[in-house]
């Protein structure tokens, strides 16, 4: 009877030990997907941060404006003065010039009060999306000269770059000798390769001068249509 009891007690012992090992192995597996998901989320977060940093760097590089372009005192077109047009241009009813510019026909004119050499005067006009004055008619010159000071001298956009008396307008308009307004006896010096507007005997006209002389200037641009 004792032998029989020993046998019955030995059987449950083996049955109890085996399931414990399987249960522990089963419980260790669910944590692995959680670690994998956390790792993927961290990786995606790092990639997003890297992309954001690269985008900010690229945006700053593309939007950089050199300091020298910000030094222009005459900032172009900050305020416009407009007039209602009787006939529309491509469906636009208003013709505009920047404030403090003179309007005539389809153009706007800016009279500079600063004195510069011819080259620098043209660059200043260009920074305002204009060019030195190109005169096409006597009426145009008369309208502009009414705004000028009699004691001042003004560069226009006519020059002789090679000193061979081959006059050229800055906007490539053909030089027409029949529509010129030189003072009597001018031009008179091949070393004077730039042109100014000045007064002689109470009349405005053209005079050739050295391009390195410092004078005021006049800029011209097409009207802005809105």
Coordinates of C-alpha atoms in Angstrom, one line a residue:
X1 CA 0.0 0.0 0.0
X2 CA 2.9 2.4 0.7
X3 CA 4.3 1.6 -2.8
X4 CA 0.9 2.4 -4.3
X5 CA 0.8 5.8 -2.6
X6 CA 4.3 6.7 -3.7
X7 CA 3.3 6.0 -7.3
X8 CA 0.2 8.2 -7.1
X9 CA 2.2 11.1 -5.6
X10 CA 5.0 10.9 -8.3
X11 CA 2.6 11.3 -11.3
X12 CA 1.3 14.8 -10.4
X13 CA 4.7 16.1 -9.7
X14 CA 5.8 15.6 -13.4
X15 CA 2.6 17.1 -14.7
X16 CA 3.1 20.3 -12.7
X17 CA 6.7 20.9 -13.7
X18 CA 6.2 20.8 -17.5
X19 CA 3.5 23.4 -18.0
X20 CA 5.5 26.0 -16.0
X21 CA 8.3 26.1 -18.6
X22 CA 5.8 26.6 -21.5
X23 CA 4.0 29.4 -19.7
X24 CA 7.2 31.4 -19.1
X25 CA 8.2 31.2 -22.7
X26 CA 4.7 32.2 -23.9
X27 CA 4.7 35.3 -21.7
X28 CA 8.1 36.6 -23.1
X29 CA 7.0 37.0 -26.7
X30 CA 4.4 39.9 -26.6
X31 CA 7.1 42.5 -25.5
X32 CA 9.1 42.1 -28.8
X33 CA 6.5 43.9 -31.1
X34 CA 6.2 46.7 -28.7
X35 CA 10.0 47.3 -28.8
X36 CA 10.0 47.1 -32.6
X37 CA 7.1 49.6 -32.8
X38 CA 8.9 52.0 -30.4
X39 CA 12.1 51.8 -32.4
X40 CA 10.3 52.5 -35.7
X41 CA 8.6 55.5 -34.1
X42 CA 11.9 56.9 -32.9
X43 CA 13.5 56.4 -36.3
X44 CA 10.6 58.2 -38.0
X45 CA 10.8 61.1 -35.5
X46 CA 14.6 61.5 -36.2
X47 CA 14.0 61.5 -40.0
X48 CA 11.3 64.1 -39.6
X49 CA 13.6 66.3 -37.5
X50 CA 16.4 65.9 -40.1
X51 CA 14.0 66.8 -42.9
X52 CA 12.8 69.9 -41.0
X53 CA 16.3 71.1 -40.4
X54 CA 17.3 70.6 -44.0
X55 CA 14.2 72.5 -45.2
X56 CA 14.9 75.5 -42.9
X57 CA 18.5 75.7 -44.1
X58 CA 17.5 75.5 -47.7
X59 CA 14.8 78.2 -47.3
X60 CA 17.2 80.6 -45.5
X61 CA 19.7 80.1 -48.3
X62 CA 17.2 80.7 -51.1
X63 CA 15.7 83.8 -49.4
X64 CA 19.0 85.5 -48.7
X65 CA 19.3 89.0 -50.2
X66 CA 22.8 90.6 -50.5
X67 CA 23.2 93.6 -48.3
X68 CA 24.3 95.8 -51.1
X69 CA 20.8 95.5 -52.7
X70 CA 19.2 96.9 -49.6
X71 CA 21.3 100.1 -49.5
X72 CA 19.4 101.9 -52.3
X73 CA 17.8 105.0 -50.8
X74 CA 15.2 105.2 -53.6
X75 CA 13.2 102.0 -53.1
X76 CA 11.2 101.3 -56.2
X77 CA 7.4 101.4 -56.4
X78 CA 6.5 101.4 -52.7
X79 CA 3.6 103.8 -53.4
X80 CA 1.8 104.3 -56.8
X81 CA -0.2 107.3 -58.0
X82 CA -2.7 106.2 -60.6
X83 CA -5.1 107.8 -63.1
X84 CA -8.2 106.3 -64.7
X85 CA -7.7 105.5 -68.3
X86 CA -10.3 106.4 -71.0
X87 CA -9.2 103.5 -73.1
X88 CA -8.1 100.3 -71.4
X89 CA -4.9 98.5 -72.1
X90 CA -5.4 94.7 -72.1
X91 CA -8.4 95.2 -69.8
X92 CA -6.5 97.4 -67.3
X93 CA -8.2 100.6 -66.3
X94 CA -5.5 102.4 -64.4
X95 CA -2.1 103.8 -65.4
X96 CA 0.3 104.4 -62.5
X97 CA 3.6 106.0 -61.8
X98 CA 5.6 105.7 -58.6
X99 CA 5.0 108.5 -56.1
X100 CA 7.1 111.6 -56.8
X101 CA 7.6 110.6 -60.5
X102 CA 6.4 112.8 -63.4
X103 CA 3.8 111.2 -65.8
X104 CA 3.8 111.9 -69.5
X105 CA 2.2 109.9 -72.2
X106 CA 2.9 106.2 -71.5
X107 CA 6.0 106.9 -69.4
X108 CA 7.1 107.9 -65.9
X109 CA 10.1 110.1 -65.1
X110 CA 12.2 110.5 -61.9
X111 CA 14.4 113.5 -61.4
X112 CA 17.4 112.7 -59.1
X113 CA 18.7 115.3 -56.7
X114 CA 22.0 113.3 -56.1
X115 CA 25.1 113.8 -58.2
X116 CA 26.9 110.8 -59.7
X117 CA 29.0 109.9 -62.6
X118 CA 27.1 108.7 -65.7
X119 CA 27.7 105.0 -65.1
X120 CA 26.5 105.1 -61.5
X121 CA 23.5 107.2 -62.5
X122 CA 22.4 104.5 -65.0
X123 CA 22.9 101.8 -62.3
X124 CA 20.7 103.8 -59.9
X125 CA 18.0 104.0 -62.5
X126 CA 18.3 100.3 -63.2
X127 CA 17.8 99.5 -59.5
X128 CA 14.4 101.3 -59.8
X129 CA 13.5 99.2 -62.8
X130 CA 14.1 102.2 -65.1
X131 CA 16.9 103.6 -67.3
X132 CA 18.4 107.0 -67.9
X133 CA 16.2 109.4 -69.9
X134 CA 15.7 108.6 -73.6
X135 CA 14.3 111.6 -75.4
X136 CA 12.2 110.8 -78.5
X137 CA 10.4 114.1 -79.2
X138 CA 10.6 117.8 -78.4
X139 CA 7.3 117.6 -76.5
X140 CA 8.8 115.0 -74.3
X141 CA 11.9 117.1 -73.5
X142 CA 9.8 120.2 -72.9
X143 CA 7.6 118.4 -70.4
X144 CA 10.6 117.2 -68.4
X145 CA 12.6 120.4 -68.5
X146 CA 9.7 122.3 -66.9
X147 CA 10.5 120.3 -63.8
X148 CA 14.2 120.9 -63.8
X149 CA 16.3 123.6 -62.0
X150 CA 17.8 126.1 -64.4
X151 CA 21.1 126.0 -62.5
X152 CA 21.5 122.2 -62.5
X153 CA 22.9 119.8 -65.1
X154 CA 21.2 116.4 -65.7
X155 CA 22.6 113.2 -67.3
X156 CA 20.5 111.5 -70.0
X157 CA 20.8 108.0 -71.5
X158 CA 22.9 109.0 -74.5
X159 CA 26.6 108.1 -74.8
X160 CA 29.4 107.4 -77.2
X161 CA 31.2 104.4 -75.6
X162 CA 34.0 104.2 -78.2
X163 CA 34.6 107.9 -78.7
X164 CA 33.9 107.6 -82.4
X165 CA 30.8 109.8 -82.4
X166 CA 28.6 106.7 -82.6
X167 CA 25.9 107.8 -80.2
X168 CA 23.8 105.1 -78.5
X169 CA 20.7 105.3 -76.3
X170 CA 20.7 103.0 -73.2
X171 CA 17.4 101.3 -74.2
X172 CA 18.8 100.5 -77.8
X173 CA 16.5 103.1 -79.4
X174 CA 18.1 104.0 -82.7
X175 CA 19.8 107.4 -82.6
X176 CA 18.0 109.7 -85.0
X177 CA 20.0 112.8 -86.0
X178 CA 16.9 114.5 -87.2
X179 CA 15.4 114.3 -83.7
X180 CA 18.3 115.7 -81.7
X181 CA 18.4 118.7 -79.5
X182 CA 22.1 119.7 -79.2
X183 CA 23.2 123.2 -78.2
X184 CA 24.8 125.1 -81.0
X185 CA 28.3 123.8 -81.7
X186 CA 27.7 120.5 -79.8
X187 CA 28.9 117.8 -79.6
X188 CA 32.4 119.3 -79.9
X189 CA 34.9 116.9 -78.1
X190 CA 35.5 113.2 -78.8
X191 CA 36.8 112.7 -75.3
X192 CA 33.4 113.9 -73.9
X193 CA 31.4 110.7 -74.4
X194 CA 28.3 111.3 -72.3
X195 CA 25.4 113.7 -72.7
X196 CA 23.6 116.1 -70.3
X197 CA 20.7 118.4 -70.4
X198 CA 21.6 122.0 -69.4
X199 CA 20.6 125.6 -70.1
X200 CA 22.3 128.0 -72.4
X201 CA 20.9 131.4 -73.2
X202 CA 17.7 130.4 -71.5
X203 CA 17.2 127.3 -73.6
X204 CA 17.5 123.6 -72.6
X205 CA 19.6 121.5 -74.9
X206 CA 22.2 118.7 -75.1
X207 CA 25.9 119.0 -74.3
X208 CA 28.6 116.3 -74.4
X209 CA 30.6 116.0 -71.2
X210 CA 33.2 113.7 -69.6
X211 CA 31.4 110.6 -68.2
X212 CA 33.3 110.9 -64.9
X213 CA 31.8 114.3 -64.2
X214 CA 29.3 114.3 -61.4
X215 CA 25.8 115.5 -62.2
X216 CA 22.2 115.0 -61.4
X217 CA 20.2 112.6 -63.6
X218 CA 16.7 111.7 -65.0
X219 CA 15.3 108.2 -65.0
X220 CA 12.5 106.9 -67.3
X221 CA 10.3 103.8 -67.2
X222 CA 7.1 102.6 -68.7
X223 CA 3.9 103.2 -66.8
X224 CA 2.4 100.4 -64.6
X225 CA -1.1 99.4 -65.7
X226 CA -3.6 97.9 -63.2

